[in-house]
Amino acid sequence: MEHFYSMARDYGIVTNPRHYTCMIDLLGRAGRLDDAQNLMKDMPCEPDAATWGALLGASRIHGNTELGEKAAEMIFRLEPWNAGMYVLLSNLYAASGRWRDVSKMRLKMRDTGVRKMPGYSWVEVQNQIHLFQLGIPCIQTAREYMLSWKS
């Protein structure tokens, strides 16, 4: 924390919301959730969805469902369309064994029209990049790729 505060004090660097979000993310990942919350309270501006998202992510890592719900509530007020945060909260519930809440979160996404973007994977074969989208059958294409990898 000392380095964070020394940016402004010793080097004249004007801190911005992204600096705070980064510190909150680092503190949260390190398990210092109380310090992360205190830093949020000390921010010179209101935390945005990214800042709350850092706290939600840390809550997921450390299994703090109560804090995760608080962070998610704020995110949903600021960015109700942010599907990733619904999924993150749902994953927190799943890790806590709260399967009814997982179902409720999925229903809430459906009812509000929030959709998670499909996942993509890609592989480079002979200097060509091939993109795969989750859920799109491409058995023939996959078979061709496997044959080309063997040669």
One Martini backbone bead per residue (centre of mass of N, CA, C, O) as a GRO file, in nm:
protein
  151
    1MET     BB    1   0.056   0.064  -0.017
    2GLU     BB    2   0.290   0.263  -0.008
    3HIS     BB    3   0.337   0.280  -0.316
    4PHE     BB    4   0.069   0.398  -0.389
    5TYR     BB    5   0.095   0.663  -0.215
    6SER     BB    6   0.377   0.753  -0.340
    7MET     BB    7   0.296   0.845  -0.617
    8ALA     BB    8   0.183   1.121  -0.519
    9ARG     BB    9   0.372   1.217  -0.292
   10ASP     BB   10   0.670   1.161  -0.447
   11TYR     BB   11   0.579   1.185  -0.786
   12GLY     BB   12   0.298   1.328  -0.881
   13ILE     BB   13   0.089   1.114  -0.929
   14VAL     BB   14  -0.220   1.085  -1.066
   15THR     BB   15  -0.478   0.929  -0.955
   16ASN     BB   16  -0.700   0.680  -1.072
   17PRO     BB   17  -0.943   0.449  -1.092
   18ARG     BB   18  -0.748   0.226  -1.205
   19HIS     BB   19  -0.555   0.219  -0.970
   20TYR     BB   20  -0.763   0.127  -0.764
   21THR     BB   21  -0.855  -0.130  -0.904
   22CYS     BB   22  -0.582  -0.268  -0.899
   23MET     BB   23  -0.547  -0.271  -0.590
   24ILE     BB   24  -0.808  -0.424  -0.526
   25ASP     BB   25  -0.730  -0.674  -0.681
   26LEU     BB   26  -0.468  -0.741  -0.529
   27LEU     BB   27  -0.585  -0.756  -0.246
   28GLY     BB   28  -0.800  -0.969  -0.306
   29ARG     BB   29  -0.612  -1.198  -0.410
   30ALA     BB   30  -0.454  -1.186  -0.120
   31GLY     BB   31  -0.708  -1.168   0.100
   32ARG     BB   32  -0.757  -0.841   0.144
   33LEU     BB   33  -1.069  -0.746   0.176
   34ASP     BB   34  -1.071  -0.515   0.380
   35ASP     BB   35  -0.866  -0.336   0.233
   36ALA     BB   36  -1.026  -0.313  -0.028
   37GLN     BB   37  -1.276  -0.176   0.097
   38ASN     BB   38  -1.129   0.067   0.219
   39LEU     BB   39  -1.023   0.177  -0.050
   40MET     BB   40  -1.301   0.227  -0.172
   41LYS     BB   41  -1.385   0.440   0.044
   42ASP     BB   42  -1.120   0.632  -0.039
   43MET     BB   43  -1.219   0.715  -0.291
   44PRO     BB   44  -1.267   1.010  -0.490
   45CYS     BB   45  -1.474   0.812  -0.617
   46GLU     BB   46  -1.691   0.619  -0.755
   47PRO     BB   47  -1.730   0.308  -0.804
   48ASP     BB   48  -1.713   0.095  -1.056
   49ALA     BB   49  -1.769  -0.197  -1.214
   50ALA     BB   50  -1.470  -0.284  -1.215
   51THR     BB   51  -1.425  -0.258  -0.912
   52TRP     BB   52  -1.650  -0.451  -0.825
   53GLY     BB   53  -1.537  -0.688  -0.994
   54ALA     BB   54  -1.281  -0.727  -0.828
   55LEU     BB   55  -1.435  -0.800  -0.568
   56LEU     BB   56  -1.590  -1.040  -0.683
   57GLY     BB   57  -1.346  -1.208  -0.765
   58ALA     BB   58  -1.228  -1.227  -0.478
   59SER     BB   59  -1.474  -1.364  -0.355
   60ARG     BB   60  -1.449  -1.618  -0.523
   61ILE     BB   61  -1.165  -1.708  -0.438
   62HIS     BB   62  -1.252  -1.681  -0.104
   63GLY     BB   63  -1.567  -1.745  -0.045
   64ASN     BB   64  -1.735  -1.455  -0.028
   65THR     BB   65  -2.063  -1.426  -0.060
   66GLU     BB   66  -2.152  -1.163   0.073
   67LEU     BB   67  -1.959  -0.976  -0.083
   68GLY     BB   68  -2.040  -1.069  -0.367
   69GLU     BB   69  -2.332  -0.969  -0.351
   70LYS     BB   70  -2.268  -0.673  -0.308
   71ALA     BB   71  -2.108  -0.631  -0.568
   72ALA     BB   72  -2.326  -0.730  -0.768
   73GLU     BB   73  -2.541  -0.522  -0.702
   74MET     BB   74  -2.374  -0.283  -0.808
   75ILE     BB   75  -2.328  -0.384  -1.093
   76PHE     BB   76  -2.634  -0.414  -1.174
   77ARG     BB   77  -2.682  -0.107  -1.153
   78LEU     BB   78  -2.455  -0.017  -1.364
   79GLU     BB   79  -2.451  -0.323  -1.537
   80PRO     BB   80  -2.711  -0.518  -1.634
   81TRP     BB   81  -2.555  -0.648  -1.908
   82ASN     BB   82  -2.323  -0.806  -1.745
   83ALA     BB   83  -2.271  -1.134  -1.786
   84GLY     BB   84  -2.005  -1.200  -1.633
   85MET     BB   85  -2.122  -1.132  -1.345
   86TYR     BB   86  -2.336  -1.347  -1.333
   87VAL     BB   87  -2.141  -1.584  -1.364
   88LEU     BB   88  -1.961  -1.523  -1.121
   89LEU     BB   89  -2.185  -1.549  -0.910
   90SER     BB   90  -2.271  -1.833  -0.988
   91ASN     BB   91  -1.992  -1.959  -0.920
   92LEU     BB   92  -1.998  -1.885  -0.623
   93TYR     BB   93  -2.245  -2.050  -0.556
   94ALA     BB   94  -2.137  -2.324  -0.650
   95ALA     BB   95  -1.888  -2.329  -0.455
   96SER     BB   96  -2.111  -2.311  -0.204
   97GLY     BB   97  -2.372  -2.497  -0.280
   98ARG     BB   98  -2.590  -2.282  -0.422
   99TRP     BB   99  -2.807  -2.401  -0.645
  100ARG     BB  100  -3.054  -2.216  -0.634
  101ASP     BB  101  -2.893  -1.956  -0.701
  102VAL     BB  102  -2.797  -2.046  -0.972
  103SER     BB  103  -3.079  -2.071  -1.098
  104LYS     BB  104  -3.167  -1.779  -1.044
  105MET     BB  105  -2.946  -1.647  -1.215
  106ARG     BB  106  -3.024  -1.778  -1.484
  107LEU     BB  107  -3.312  -1.665  -1.485
  108LYS     BB  108  -3.236  -1.369  -1.474
  109MET     BB  109  -3.092  -1.366  -1.740
  110ARG     BB  110  -3.330  -1.454  -1.912
  111ASP     BB  111  -3.543  -1.235  -1.819
  112THR     BB  112  -3.333  -0.986  -1.903
  113GLY     BB  113  -3.155  -1.078  -2.167
  114VAL     BB  114  -2.894  -1.202  -2.072
  115ARG     BB  115  -2.589  -1.287  -2.253
  116LYS     BB  116  -2.349  -1.502  -2.315
  117MET     BB  117  -2.074  -1.518  -2.472
  118PRO     BB  118  -1.918  -1.707  -2.674
  119GLY     BB  119  -1.673  -1.924  -2.699
  120TYR     BB  120  -1.323  -1.929  -2.796
  121SER     BB  121  -1.096  -2.095  -3.017
  122TRP     BB  122  -0.746  -2.141  -3.113
  123VAL     BB  123  -0.535  -2.247  -3.393
  124GLU     BB  124  -0.212  -2.320  -3.521
  125VAL     BB  125  -0.167  -2.421  -3.870
  126GLN     BB  126   0.053  -2.361  -4.087
  127ASN     BB  127   0.012  -2.037  -4.044
  128GLN     BB  128  -0.288  -2.093  -3.947
  129ILE     BB  129  -0.588  -1.965  -3.821
  130HIS     BB  130  -0.825  -2.138  -3.612
  131LEU     BB  131  -1.171  -2.108  -3.540
  132PHE     BB  132  -1.367  -2.179  -3.243
  133GLN     BB  133  -1.703  -2.245  -3.148
  134LEU     BB  134  -1.906  -2.293  -2.912
  135GLY     BB  135  -2.156  -2.525  -3.032
  136ILE     BB  136  -2.023  -2.577  -3.313
  137PRO     BB  137  -2.031  -2.799  -3.546
  138CYS     BB  138  -1.695  -2.955  -3.660
  139ILE     BB  139  -1.608  -3.249  -3.742
  140GLN     BB  140  -1.476  -3.231  -4.018
  141THR     BB  141  -1.278  -3.010  -3.949
  142ALA     BB  142  -1.142  -3.155  -3.713
  143ARG     BB  143  -1.045  -3.397  -3.877
  144GLU     BB  144  -0.864  -3.234  -4.067
  145TYR     BB  145  -0.677  -3.119  -3.848
  146MET     BB  146  -0.574  -3.386  -3.733
  147LEU     BB  147  -0.445  -3.483  -3.996
  148SER     BB  148  -0.251  -3.235  -4.027
  149TRP     BB  149  -0.095  -3.283  -3.757
  150LYS     BB  150   0.028  -3.568  -3.833
  151SER     BB  151   0.200  -3.447  -4.092
   0.00000   0.00000   0.00000
